[in-house]
Short mmCIF file of C-alpha atoms in Angstrom, two decimals:
data_model
loop_
_atom_site.label_atom_id
_atom_site.label_comp_id
_atom_site.label_asym_id
_atom_site.label_seq_id
_atom_site.Cartn_x
_atom_site.Cartn_y
_atom_site.Cartn_z
CA MET U 153 13.74 -18.48 -32.81
CA GLU U 154 16.88 -20.36 -31.70
CA SER U 155 19.09 -17.80 -33.45
CA ARG U 156 17.56 -14.77 -31.76
CA GLU U 157 20.11 -13.02 -29.56
CA ASP U 158 17.41 -11.20 -27.61
CA LEU U 159 15.49 -14.37 -26.71
CA ASN U 160 18.66 -16.33 -25.94
CA SER U 161 19.80 -13.64 -23.49
CA ILE U 162 16.59 -13.85 -21.42
CA LEU U 163 15.63 -17.51 -21.86
CA PRO U 164 17.76 -18.77 -18.93
CA TYR U 165 15.70 -16.49 -16.68
CA LEU U 166 12.30 -17.67 -17.98
CA PRO U 167 10.42 -20.81 -16.90
CA LEU U 168 9.70 -21.87 -20.50
CA VAL U 169 11.37 -24.45 -22.72
CA MET U 170 12.31 -23.90 -26.37
CA ARG U 171 12.53 -26.69 -28.93
CA SER U 172 12.23 -26.59 -32.72
CA SER U 173 11.71 -22.80 -32.66
CA THR U 174 8.74 -23.15 -30.31
CA LEU U 175 8.33 -21.94 -26.73
CA PHE U 176 6.26 -24.14 -24.45
CA TRP U 177 5.55 -25.30 -20.91
CA PRO U 178 6.50 -28.86 -19.87
CA SER U 179 3.50 -31.18 -20.21
CA GLN U 180 3.06 -31.60 -16.44
CA VAL U 181 2.80 -27.81 -16.06
CA VAL U 182 0.21 -27.62 -18.84
CA GLU U 183 -1.99 -30.24 -17.17
CA ALA U 184 -1.73 -28.53 -13.77
CA LEU U 185 -2.58 -25.11 -15.22
CA LYS U 186 -5.52 -26.56 -17.17
CA ALA U 187 -6.91 -27.99 -13.94
CA MET U 188 -6.53 -24.65 -12.17
CA ALA U 189 -8.14 -22.86 -15.12
CA ARG U 190 -11.29 -25.00 -14.72
CA GLY U 191 -11.81 -23.69 -11.21
CA PRO U 192 -11.52 -24.95 -7.62
CA LEU U 193 -14.04 -27.78 -8.13
CA HIS U 194 -11.57 -29.45 -10.49
CA SER U 195 -8.23 -28.25 -9.11
CA ARG U 196 -9.26 -28.26 -5.42
CA VAL U 197 -7.23 -25.03 -5.09
CA ASP U 198 -9.50 -23.04 -2.78
CA SER U 199 -7.18 -21.81 -0.03
CA GLY U 200 -3.79 -20.21 0.41
CA GLU U 201 -2.37 -23.45 1.76
CA LEU U 202 -3.59 -25.46 -1.23
CA LEU U 203 -2.49 -22.76 -3.65
CA PHE U 204 1.02 -23.01 -2.26
CA LEU U 205 0.97 -26.80 -2.73
CA ALA U 206 -0.14 -26.32 -6.34
CA ILE U 207 2.68 -23.83 -6.87
CA SER U 208 5.16 -26.30 -5.36
CA ASP U 209 4.03 -28.94 -7.86
CA LEU U 210 4.48 -26.46 -10.72
CA ARG U 211 7.98 -25.60 -9.50
CA HIS U 212 8.86 -29.31 -9.22
CA SER U 213 7.70 -29.86 -12.81
CA LEU U 214 9.97 -27.00 -13.88
CA SER U 215 12.94 -28.50 -11.98
CA LEU U 216 12.97 -25.48 -9.65
CA SER U 217 12.92 -27.49 -6.43
CA ASN U 218 16.59 -26.66 -5.85
CA HIS U 219 15.89 -22.94 -6.42
CA HIS U 220 15.11 -22.13 -2.81
CA PHE U 221 12.39 -19.66 -1.91
CA ALA U 222 11.99 -17.66 1.30
CA PRO U 223 11.42 -20.13 4.18
CA SER U 224 8.17 -18.55 5.41
CA PHE U 225 6.63 -18.24 1.95
CA PRO U 226 3.99 -20.99 2.49
CA GLN U 227 2.93 -19.54 5.83
CA GLY U 228 2.71 -16.07 4.25
CA TYR U 229 0.43 -17.38 1.50
CA ALA U 230 -1.81 -19.10 4.03
CA LEU U 231 -1.90 -16.04 6.28
CA PHE U 232 -2.95 -13.66 3.53
CA PHE U 233 -5.41 -15.75 1.54
CA ASP U 234 -6.92 -17.71 4.44
CA GLU U 235 -6.95 -15.19 7.29
CA LEU U 236 -6.46 -11.61 6.12
CA MET U 237 -8.77 -11.86 3.13
CA SER U 238 -12.49 -11.74 3.86
CA ARG U 239 -14.56 -14.80 2.90
CA GLU U 240 -16.09 -12.84 0.02
CA GLU U 241 -12.66 -11.72 -1.25
CA SER U 242 -11.24 -15.21 -0.94
CA THR U 243 -14.15 -16.78 -2.83
CA LYS U 244 -13.73 -14.32 -5.71
CA TRP U 245 -9.97 -14.87 -5.78
CA PHE U 246 -10.10 -18.67 -5.99
CA GLU U 247 -13.22 -18.98 -8.15
CA GLU U 248 -12.51 -16.18 -10.64
CA VAL U 249 -8.99 -14.76 -10.49
CA VAL U 250 -6.89 -17.91 -10.04
CA PRO U 251 -8.58 -19.72 -12.97
CA ALA U 252 -8.14 -16.65 -15.18
CA LEU U 253 -4.50 -16.38 -14.13
CA ALA U 254 -3.92 -20.05 -14.94
CA ASP U 255 -5.50 -19.52 -18.35
CA LEU U 256 -3.23 -16.52 -19.00
CA LEU U 257 -0.19 -18.57 -18.02
CA LEU U 258 -1.26 -21.30 -20.44
CA ARG U 259 -1.14 -18.66 -23.15
CA PHE U 260 2.20 -17.23 -21.96
CA PRO U 261 4.33 -19.18 -24.52
CA SER U 262 2.18 -18.04 -27.45
CA LEU U 263 2.07 -14.47 -26.13
CA LEU U 264 5.86 -14.41 -25.96
CA GLN U 265 6.20 -15.97 -29.39
CA THR U 266 3.84 -13.34 -30.81
CA HIS U 267 5.84 -10.65 -29.01
CA TYR U 268 9.04 -11.57 -30.86
CA GLN U 269 7.29 -11.91 -34.19
CA THR U 270 5.64 -8.52 -33.93
CA ALA U 271 8.84 -6.94 -32.58
CA ASP U 272 10.40 -7.87 -35.91
CA ILE U 273 7.44 -6.47 -37.86
CA ALA U 274 7.26 -3.20 -35.97
CA HIS U 275 11.03 -2.71 -35.60
CA ILE U 276 10.42 0.92 -34.72
CA ASN U 277 13.09 3.17 -36.21
CA GLY U 278 15.30 0.13 -36.72
CA VAL U 279 15.50 -0.37 -32.94
CA ASN U 280 15.17 -3.83 -31.42
CA THR U 281 12.25 -3.81 -28.96
CA GLY U 282 12.20 -7.53 -28.13
CA LEU U 283 12.36 -8.82 -24.55
CA ARG U 284 15.99 -9.39 -23.61
CA LEU U 285 18.51 -8.83 -20.87
CA LEU U 286 19.39 -5.11 -21.01
CA ARG U 287 22.84 -5.42 -19.49
CA SER U 288 24.78 -2.57 -17.91
CA GLN U 289 26.44 -0.18 -20.40
CA GLU U 290 24.18 -1.51 -23.17
CA PRO U 291 21.55 1.12 -24.00
CA GLY U 292 18.34 -0.31 -25.38
CA ILE U 293 14.58 -0.46 -25.14
CA VAL U 294 12.01 -3.23 -24.67
CA PHE U 295 8.32 -2.95 -25.60
CA LEU U 296 5.89 -5.25 -23.78
CA SER U 297 2.13 -5.48 -24.11
CA GLN U 298 0.18 -5.10 -20.89
CA GLU U 299 -1.22 -8.60 -21.44
CA LEU U 300 2.28 -10.09 -21.66
CA ILE U 301 3.26 -8.15 -18.52
CA GLY U 302 0.25 -9.70 -16.78
CA ALA U 303 1.57 -13.16 -17.66
CA LEU U 304 5.07 -12.24 -16.42
CA LEU U 305 3.68 -11.00 -13.10
CA GLY U 306 1.61 -14.17 -12.87
CA CYS U 307 4.88 -16.11 -13.03
CA SER U 308 6.20 -13.85 -10.26
CA LEU U 309 3.17 -14.53 -8.07
CA PHE U 310 3.58 -18.29 -8.56
CA CYS U 311 7.38 -17.98 -8.09
CA LEU U 312 8.11 -19.70 -11.40
CA PHE U 313 11.16 -17.70 -12.48
CA PRO U 314 14.54 -19.44 -12.09
CA VAL U 315 16.67 -17.45 -9.67
CA THR U 316 19.98 -19.32 -9.28
CA ASP U 317 21.96 -17.27 -11.81
CA ARG U 318 20.28 -13.90 -11.36
CA GLY U 319 22.91 -12.66 -8.92
CA VAL U 320 25.65 -13.18 -11.49
CA GLU U 321 23.96 -10.62 -13.75
CA HIS U 322 23.18 -8.28 -10.81
CA LEU U 323 19.44 -8.70 -11.34
CA PRO U 324 16.96 -7.77 -8.58
CA THR U 325 14.40 -10.04 -6.97
CA ILE U 326 11.56 -11.04 -9.31
CA ASN U 327 9.51 -13.75 -7.54
CA PHE U 328 7.00 -12.81 -4.84
CA ASP U 329 8.12 -15.31 -2.17
CA HIS U 330 9.90 -12.73 -0.01
CA LEU U 331 6.92 -10.37 -0.26
CA PHE U 332 4.64 -12.99 1.32
CA ALA U 333 7.26 -14.44 3.67
CA SER U 334 7.88 -10.98 5.17
CA LEU U 335 4.18 -10.75 5.96
CA TYR U 336 4.41 -13.84 8.15
CA ASP U 337 7.87 -13.27 9.64
CA ASN U 338 7.09 -9.83 10.99
CA TYR U 339 3.47 -8.89 10.33
CA ASN U 340 2.69 -5.24 9.78
CA GLU U 341 -0.15 -3.51 8.01
CA LYS U 342 1.99 -1.85 5.33
CA GLN U 343 3.18 -5.26 4.08
CA GLU U 344 -0.41 -6.52 3.96
CA ASN U 345 -1.45 -3.43 2.04
CA LYS U 346 1.39 -3.78 -0.43
CA ILE U 347 0.11 -7.27 -1.24
CA ARG U 348 -3.45 -5.94 -1.49
CA CYS U 349 -2.28 -3.60 -4.26
CA ILE U 350 -0.84 -6.57 -6.18
CA ILE U 351 -3.96 -8.69 -5.67
CA HIS U 352 -6.14 -5.79 -6.82
CA TYR U 353 -4.04 -5.50 -9.98
CA PHE U 354 -4.79 -9.13 -10.89
CA GLU U 355 -8.48 -8.66 -10.11
CA ARG U 356 -8.58 -5.64 -12.42
CA ILE U 357 -6.80 -7.14 -15.44
CA PHE U 358 -8.97 -10.26 -15.31
CA SER U 359 -12.13 -8.19 -15.25
CA HIS U 360 -10.92 -6.30 -18.33
CA MET U 361 -7.55 -7.07 -19.91
CA PRO U 362 -5.74 -3.83 -20.87
CA ILE U 363 -4.49 -3.65 -24.45
CA GLY U 364 -1.75 -1.03 -24.26
CA PHE U 365 2.04 -1.20 -24.15
CA VAL U 366 4.82 -0.29 -21.74
CA SER U 367 8.40 0.50 -22.78
CA PHE U 368 11.48 -0.05 -20.62
CA GLU U 369 14.70 1.72 -21.59
CA ARG U 370 18.24 1.61 -20.24
CA LYS U 371 19.80 5.04 -20.80
CA VAL U 372 23.60 5.41 -20.81
CA LEU U 373 26.00 8.35 -20.92
CA PRO U 374 29.07 6.61 -22.44
CA LEU U 375 32.32 6.96 -20.52
CA GLU U 376 34.13 7.43 -23.84
CA HIS U 377 33.29 9.31 -27.02
CA LEU U 378 31.03 7.27 -29.28
CA PRO U 379 29.36 8.27 -32.56
CA GLN U 380 25.92 9.84 -32.17
CA CYS U 381 26.16 9.93 -28.36
CA ILE U 382 26.68 12.57 -25.70
CA PRO U 383 29.40 11.26 -23.35
CA TYR U 384 29.52 11.43 -19.56
CA PRO U 385 30.15 15.14 -18.81
CA LYS U 386 33.20 16.30 -16.89
CA ALA U 387 33.19 19.03 -14.25
CA GLU U 388 34.37 21.58 -16.86
CA PHE U 389 31.24 20.89 -18.86
CA TRP U 390 29.06 22.11 -16.02
CA SER U 391 31.36 24.94 -14.97
CA ASN U 392 31.47 26.43 -18.48
CA SER U 393 27.81 25.94 -19.36
CA VAL U 394 26.03 29.12 -20.43
CA ILE U 395 22.61 27.50 -20.66
CA PRO U 396 20.15 29.70 -18.71
CA LEU U 397 18.43 28.10 -15.75
CA CYS U 398 14.88 26.91 -16.36
CA CYS U 399 11.90 28.03 -14.34
CA PHE U 400 11.42 26.27 -11.04
CA GLU U 401 8.14 25.79 -9.18
CA VAL U 402 7.95 24.65 -5.57
CA GLN U 403 4.86 23.05 -4.04
CA ASN U 404 4.55 22.24 -0.36
CA SER U 405 2.00 19.46 -0.80
CA GLY U 406 0.97 16.82 -3.30
CA LEU U 407 2.40 13.64 -4.78
CA ILE U 408 4.52 13.15 -7.88
CA GLU U 409 2.06 10.65 -9.37
CA ASP U 410 -0.89 12.99 -8.79
CA GLN U 411 0.39 16.00 -10.72
CA SER U 412 -2.16 17.06 -13.33
CA SER U 413 -0.02 17.86 -16.37
CA GLU U 414 2.12 15.44 -18.32
CA ALA U 415 5.69 15.31 -17.03
CA LEU U 416 8.76 13.21 -16.43
CA GLU U 417 8.09 11.70 -13.01
CA VAL U 418 11.21 10.93 -10.97
CA ASP U 419 11.51 7.55 -9.27
CA PHE U 420 13.86 7.87 -6.27
CA ALA U 421 15.37 4.56 -7.26
CA ASN U 422 17.66 2.00 -5.76
CA LYS U 423 20.46 0.99 -8.15
CA PHE U 424 18.56 -2.31 -8.28
CA ILE U 425 15.36 -1.14 -9.95
CA GLY U 426 12.37 -1.59 -7.66
CA GLY U 427 14.45 -1.47 -4.49
CA GLY U 428 12.65 -3.29 -1.69
CA ALA U 429 9.32 -3.47 -3.51
CA LEU U 430 9.24 -7.29 -3.30
CA HIS U 431 10.71 -7.32 0.19
CA ARG U 432 9.86 -5.04 3.14
CA GLY U 433 10.50 -1.65 1.51
CA CYS U 434 7.67 0.88 1.46
CA VAL U 435 8.97 4.32 0.56
CA GLN U 436 8.73 6.33 -2.66
CA GLU U 437 9.98 3.79 -5.21
CA GLU U 438 8.36 0.77 -3.59
CA ILE U 439 4.98 2.50 -3.30
CA ARG U 440 5.11 3.47 -6.98
CA PHE U 441 5.79 -0.16 -7.90
CA MET U 442 2.76 -1.26 -5.87
CA ILE U 443 0.26 1.20 -7.35
CA ASN U 444 1.73 0.73 -10.87
CA PRO U 445 2.57 -3.01 -10.67
CA GLU U 446 3.58 -3.23 -14.35
CA LEU U 447 6.80 -1.52 -13.26
CA ILE U 448 7.74 -4.80 -11.55
CA ALA U 449 8.33 -6.36 -14.98
CA SER U 450 11.49 -4.24 -15.24
CA MET U 451 12.98 -6.29 -12.40
CA LEU U 452 13.04 -9.36 -14.65
CA PHE U 453 15.52 -8.09 -17.23
CA LEU U 454 17.20 -4.86 -16.05
CA PRO U 455 20.39 -5.40 -14.01
CA SER U 456 21.59 -2.80 -11.53
CA MET U 457 22.39 0.72 -12.72
CA ALA U 458 25.93 2.07 -12.91
CA ASP U 459 26.80 5.70 -12.13
CA ASN U 460 26.34 6.71 -15.79
CA GLU U 461 22.97 5.01 -16.28
CA ALA U 462 19.26 5.63 -15.74
CA ILE U 463 16.07 3.74 -16.57
CA GLU U 464 13.02 5.24 -18.26
CA ILE U 465 9.64 3.48 -18.23
CA ILE U 466 6.76 4.82 -20.31
CA GLY U 467 3.16 3.62 -20.17
CA ALA U 468 2.78 1.85 -16.82
CA GLU U 469 -0.86 2.04 -15.75
CA ARG U 470 -1.86 2.94 -12.23
CA PHE U 471 -4.40 0.57 -10.63
CA SER U 472 -4.56 1.45 -6.92
CA SER U 473 -5.27 4.37 -4.62
CA TYR U 474 -3.49 4.71 -1.30
CA THR U 475 -2.79 6.88 1.71
CA GLY U 476 0.22 7.11 3.97
CA TYR U 477 3.91 6.43 3.59
CA ALA U 478 6.28 3.77 4.91
CA SER U 479 4.69 2.20 8.01
CA SER U 480 1.42 4.10 7.48
CA PHE U 481 0.98 2.97 3.84
CA HIS U 482 -2.58 1.81 3.21
CA PHE U 483 -4.35 0.52 0.09
CA THR U 484 -7.64 2.42 -0.21
CA GLY U 485 -9.20 0.93 -3.35
CA ASP U 486 -9.39 1.11 -7.10
CA TYR U 487 -7.81 3.82 -9.23
CA VAL U 488 -8.89 4.46 -12.82
CA ASP U 489 -5.97 5.79 -14.85
CA LYS U 490 -7.27 8.32 -17.35
CA LYS U 491 -3.94 9.29 -18.92
CA ASP U 492 -3.99 9.63 -22.71
CA VAL U 493 -2.03 7.16 -24.84
CA ASP U 494 0.62 7.92 -27.44
CA CYS U 495 0.89 6.51 -30.96
CA PHE U 496 2.69 3.43 -29.61
CA GLY U 497 -0.18 2.54 -27.29
CA ARG U 498 1.62 3.69 -24.13
CA ARG U 499 -0.05 5.75 -21.44
CA LYS U 500 1.59 9.15 -21.20
CA THR U 501 3.14 8.32 -17.85
CA ARG U 502 6.90 8.68 -18.10
CA ILE U 503 8.88 7.48 -15.10
CA ILE U 504 12.59 8.24 -14.75
CA ALA U 505 14.46 5.92 -12.35
CA ILE U 506 17.67 7.48 -11.03
CA ASP U 507 19.57 6.18 -8.02
CA ALA U 508 21.29 8.63 -5.69
CA LEU U 509 24.33 7.97 -3.52
CA CYS U 510 23.36 6.05 -0.39
CA SER U 511 24.44 7.48 2.98
CA PRO U 512 26.95 9.90 1.44
CA ARG U 513 27.41 12.00 4.61
CA MET U 514 30.19 14.56 4.14
CA ARG U 515 31.53 13.08 0.92
CA GLN U 516 28.42 14.33 -0.89
CA TYR U 517 30.07 17.76 -0.82
CA LYS U 518 33.16 16.54 -2.68
CA GLN U 519 33.24 17.55 -6.34
CA GLU U 520 33.36 13.98 -7.64
CA CYS U 521 30.12 13.24 -5.80
CA LEU U 522 28.49 16.45 -7.03
CA LEU U 523 29.47 15.42 -10.55
CA ARG U 524 28.15 11.89 -10.10
CA GLU U 525 24.76 13.07 -8.84
CA THR U 526 24.37 15.81 -11.44
CA ASN U 527 25.26 13.46 -14.28
CA LYS U 528 22.93 10.81 -12.89
CA ALA U 529 19.98 13.22 -13.04
CA PHE U 530 21.13 14.48 -16.44
CA CYS U 531 21.20 10.93 -17.78
CA GLY U 532 17.64 10.39 -16.64
CA PHE U 533 16.30 13.64 -18.10
CA PHE U 534 18.34 13.46 -21.33
CA ALA U 535 17.38 11.66 -24.56
CA GLN U 536 20.31 10.28 -26.58
CA SER U 537 17.90 9.72 -29.48
CA LYS U 538 17.89 13.50 -29.97
CA TYR U 539 21.67 13.68 -30.37
CA GLN U 540 21.59 15.56 -33.68
CA GLN U 541 19.57 18.36 -32.12
CA TYR U 542 21.75 18.47 -29.02
CA LYS U 543 25.21 18.22 -30.50
CA ARG U 544 25.59 21.94 -31.28
CA LEU U 545 25.45 22.54 -27.52
CA PHE U 546 28.11 19.91 -26.86
CA PRO U 547 31.53 20.50 -28.49
CA GLU U 548 33.94 17.58 -28.85
CA ASN U 549 35.76 18.43 -25.59
CA GLY U 550 32.64 17.58 -23.62
CA CYS U 551 31.95 21.15 -22.49
CA SER U 552 28.99 23.24 -23.52
CA GLY U 553 29.64 25.98 -26.04
CA ALA U 554 30.39 29.58 -25.22
CA GLN U 555 27.35 30.81 -27.09
CA LEU U 556 23.83 29.45 -27.28
CA ASP U 557 22.54 29.21 -30.83
CA GLN U 558 19.19 30.97 -30.99
CA ASN U 559 17.97 28.66 -33.77
CA ILE U 560 18.35 25.38 -31.93
CA GLU U 561 14.94 23.87 -31.34
CA ASP U 562 13.96 22.20 -28.12
CA PRO U 563 15.46 18.76 -28.76
CA ILE U 564 12.82 16.88 -26.80
CA GLY U 565 9.94 18.75 -28.37
CA ARG U 566 8.91 20.18 -25.00
CA SER U 567 7.94 23.67 -24.01
CA ARG U 568 8.93 23.77 -20.36
CA SER U 569 7.96 27.15 -19.00
CA ASN U 570 7.73 25.30 -15.67
CA LEU U 571 10.24 22.55 -16.28
CA LEU U 572 11.06 21.50 -12.75
CA SER U 573 8.26 21.02 -10.26
CA HIS U 574 9.50 20.01 -6.83
CA GLU U 575 7.12 18.24 -4.40
CA ASN U 576 7.47 17.08 -0.87
CA ALA U 577 -9.27 -12.18 -22.59
CA SER U 578 -10.16 -12.14 -26.36
CA THR U 579 -12.91 -14.29 -27.88
CA SER U 580 -11.90 -13.73 -31.52
CA ASP U 581 -9.31 -15.60 -33.55
CA GLU U 582 -6.90 -12.70 -33.07
CA THR U 583 -5.44 -12.52 -29.55
CA THR U 584 -5.45 -9.35 -27.48
CA GLU U 585 -1.69 -9.20 -27.96
CA GLU U 586 -1.98 -9.49 -31.76
CA LYS U 587 -4.79 -6.95 -32.01
CA SER U 588 -3.01 -4.37 -29.88
CA VAL U 589 0.31 -4.80 -31.70
CA ASN U 590 -1.33 -4.56 -35.10
CA GLN U 591 -3.17 -1.42 -34.05
CA VAL U 592 0.09 0.18 -32.92
CA ILE U 593 1.70 -0.68 -36.24
CA ARG U 594 -1.24 0.85 -38.09
CA ASN U 595 -1.06 3.97 -35.91
CA PHE U 596 2.65 4.19 -36.54
CA GLU U 597 2.11 4.04 -40.30
CA GLU U 598 -0.78 6.51 -40.26
CA THR U 599 0.65 9.11 -37.88
CA GLY U 600 4.28 8.86 -38.91
CA CYS U 601 5.53 8.83 -35.31
CA GLU U 602 9.29 8.91 -35.50
CA SER U 603 10.49 8.79 -31.94
CA LEU U 604 10.10 6.41 -29.04
CA GLY U 605 9.98 9.40 -26.68
CA HIS U 606 7.09 11.77 -26.09
CA GLU U 607 6.79 14.62 -28.54
CA ASP U 608 4.12 16.59 -26.74
CA ASN U 609 4.60 20.15 -25.57
CA ASN U 610 4.48 21.41 -22.00
CA VAL U 611 6.26 18.38 -20.56
CA GLY U 612 8.19 19.19 -17.41
CA ILE U 613 9.92 17.24 -14.66
CA VAL U 614 8.17 16.48 -11.38
CA THR U 615 10.43 15.47 -8.53
CA GLY U 616 11.01 15.94 -4.82
CA ASN U 617 13.53 14.98 -2.14
CA TRP U 618 15.48 12.62 -4.38
CA GLY U 619 18.35 10.96 -2.56
CA CYS U 620 17.24 12.31 0.83
CA GLY U 621 15.30 10.59 3.61
CA ALA U 622 16.51 6.99 3.85
CA PHE U 623 19.39 7.75 1.46
CA GLY U 624 20.69 10.54 3.71
CA GLY U 625 21.32 13.27 1.14
CA ASP U 626 21.22 17.04 1.71
CA PRO U 627 17.77 18.17 0.41
CA GLU U 628 18.96 21.63 -0.66
CA LEU U 629 21.98 20.19 -2.45
CA LYS U 630 19.87 17.60 -4.28
CA THR U 631 17.36 20.26 -5.30
CA ILE U 632 20.05 22.34 -6.99
CA ILE U 633 21.61 19.28 -8.62
CA GLN U 634 18.29 18.35 -10.23
CA TRP U 635 17.72 21.96 -11.30
CA LEU U 636 21.11 22.05 -13.01
CA ALA U 637 20.46 18.79 -14.85
CA ALA U 638 16.94 19.79 -15.87
CA SER U 639 18.15 23.12 -17.24
CA GLN U 640 20.98 21.59 -19.23
CA VAL U 641 18.90 19.11 -21.23
CA THR U 642 17.57 21.81 -23.55
CA ARG U 643 17.71 25.54 -24.21
CA TRP U 644 15.79 27.80 -21.86
CA ILE U 645 14.52 31.32 -21.27
CA LEU U 646 17.25 33.65 -22.53
CA SER U 647 16.27 36.56 -20.27
CA GLN U 648 17.41 34.68 -17.14
CA LYS U 649 20.50 36.16 -15.52
CA TRP U 650 22.03 32.97 -14.13
CA THR U 651 23.37 30.14 -16.22
CA VAL U 652 23.91 26.49 -15.44
CA GLY U 653 27.62 27.27 -15.14
CA ASP U 654 27.01 30.07 -12.61
CA LEU U 655 24.97 27.83 -10.36
CA TRP U 656 27.34 24.88 -10.73
CA ASN U 657 30.29 27.02 -9.66
CA MET U 658 28.37 28.33 -6.64
CA LEU U 659 27.40 24.77 -5.72
CA VAL U 660 31.02 23.63 -5.94
CA GLU U 661 32.20 26.56 -3.77
CA TYR U 662 29.52 25.93 -1.15
CA SER U 663 30.25 22.19 -1.07
CA TYR U 664 33.98 22.84 -0.67
CA GLN U 665 33.30 25.11 2.30
CA LYS U 666 30.87 22.58 3.77
CA TYR U 667 33.32 19.70 3.36
CA LYS U 668 36.14 21.72 4.95
CA GLY U 669 33.93 22.77 7.85
CA LYS U 670 34.00 26.46 6.91
CA THR U 671 30.20 26.72 6.93
CA ASP U 672 27.47 24.76 8.67
CA VAL U 673 24.43 26.44 7.09
CA GLY U 674 22.25 25.10 4.30
CA PHE U 675 22.93 25.97 0.67
CA PHE U 676 20.10 28.50 0.36
CA THR U 677 21.07 30.29 3.59
CA TRP U 678 24.67 30.44 2.34
CA LEU U 679 23.66 31.56 -1.15
CA LEU U 680 21.00 34.20 -0.61
CA PRO U 681 23.07 36.80 1.30
CA SER U 682 25.59 36.76 -1.55
CA LEU U 683 22.96 38.11 -3.91
CA PHE U 684 23.23 41.51 -2.30
CA GLY U 685 26.93 41.54 -1.47
CA HIS U 686 30.19 41.72 -3.35
CA ASP U 687 29.23 38.69 -5.48
CA ALA U 688 26.46 40.62 -7.23
CA GLN U 689 28.82 41.91 -9.91
CA MET U 690 30.13 38.42 -10.63
CA LEU U 691 26.59 37.13 -10.98
CA ASP U 692 25.61 40.02 -13.25
CA LEU U 693 22.90 41.04 -10.78
CA PRO U 694 22.09 44.67 -9.97
CA ASN U 695 23.42 46.04 -6.72
CA THR U 696 20.81 46.62 -4.04
CA PRO U 697 20.85 49.98 -2.27
#
């Protein structure tokens, strides 16, 4: 174990100790967790105030006393568990959930050890899937069992992760101290309801531990030409593209996570994955992280995204229902996720985290910003693993070819007639982790699955006002940018008149006029009259009488 590069990269950010190839808790932590696992009669942990004191003792045993937490964290714990929770909820939490959580944390070292052992056995397609720091500009994927994620989030709840050096690696917040401290510092219902989603997650997994997997991938468009990779496209790439535009469906209601068919679901991300999920934030990304709390695990090992990067998370289960948005966000109860699972044991929920420019104002109309945003979306939608099937569309100069080969198959294995939808504990000798991993390996051998990505048909992209709202982007501009990127990732309906290049060039012209103050109308208002004017011939559209 000591020689593992993956483990050594993440070990400084874990609360465990490694000696003689074995991961373990310090003995004082083991004794404290054993007491908590036996219930409040033995541990005397039966209130938020006493739970905080128990956590403080754990942190002291881990030499984390100098790793400061949010000042109002203890008061936040007491407020939520002793005042905001009903007596019935509090009794269940301290008599059932806390002991089960302590037991899971006792098993955390063995779960992690099993994770690395089975990562070596599975070694899907020769790709390392072990838990590690996925640094910027280093594409890679991590597979975690839902049980191991539960243990990681338990460490977050108890604020056991070392935090001193996380800023050096540009890692986001991972402990829950700010989440609870914010509740006390400036109480509001949305913060209480965010915490209720997290508490409900723990109640659910300890009533029935899920046995699936979640994958976390850093996707990179290299800034230089590398073998078997599509590089970061230049403006000429988009201008010369002859890929026809895909179909586009607009809905005036509904939520991305509620769409009925399988799709890539866009996370309007902060460059620090999760954004303000563990602070005061409560907009699109933060809400998704609350109702699908397994997404929070990404915040442990994924540093901030650069302009040429995106993050893809497959398999995160949804546990909570909700209403509202931002200040009106409200947890409304349990949610049973009925999504099918793939051959790797992941739910067919595929979340694409892409961060837009923040407060771009007029510079969003400059070509370099158009290029940045379009390439950001393209990186999220694109799969480098399908390079061999893409490369005939991407000549060496980084521009798409003049002709579209009719024989090229959809490189993602998707039929996207509507690609872009736009919307406003084990009792046996074998542990749950071991059983689920072994089943995935057997499924892999039996089904011959060859890709870490989905291979199902009819997979589209579901998105909305990415980069707008709090980020301040132009909604019409961002819509077209996502449409361009979605169309470019594969070949589309050949009967369409417009190509990606046509629309890119119109977008550049509009943005130039907007930036120079020559027009003050929205993109669609500017574009639509041109369909029936002198531009019709250029666009290969019939003249209108």
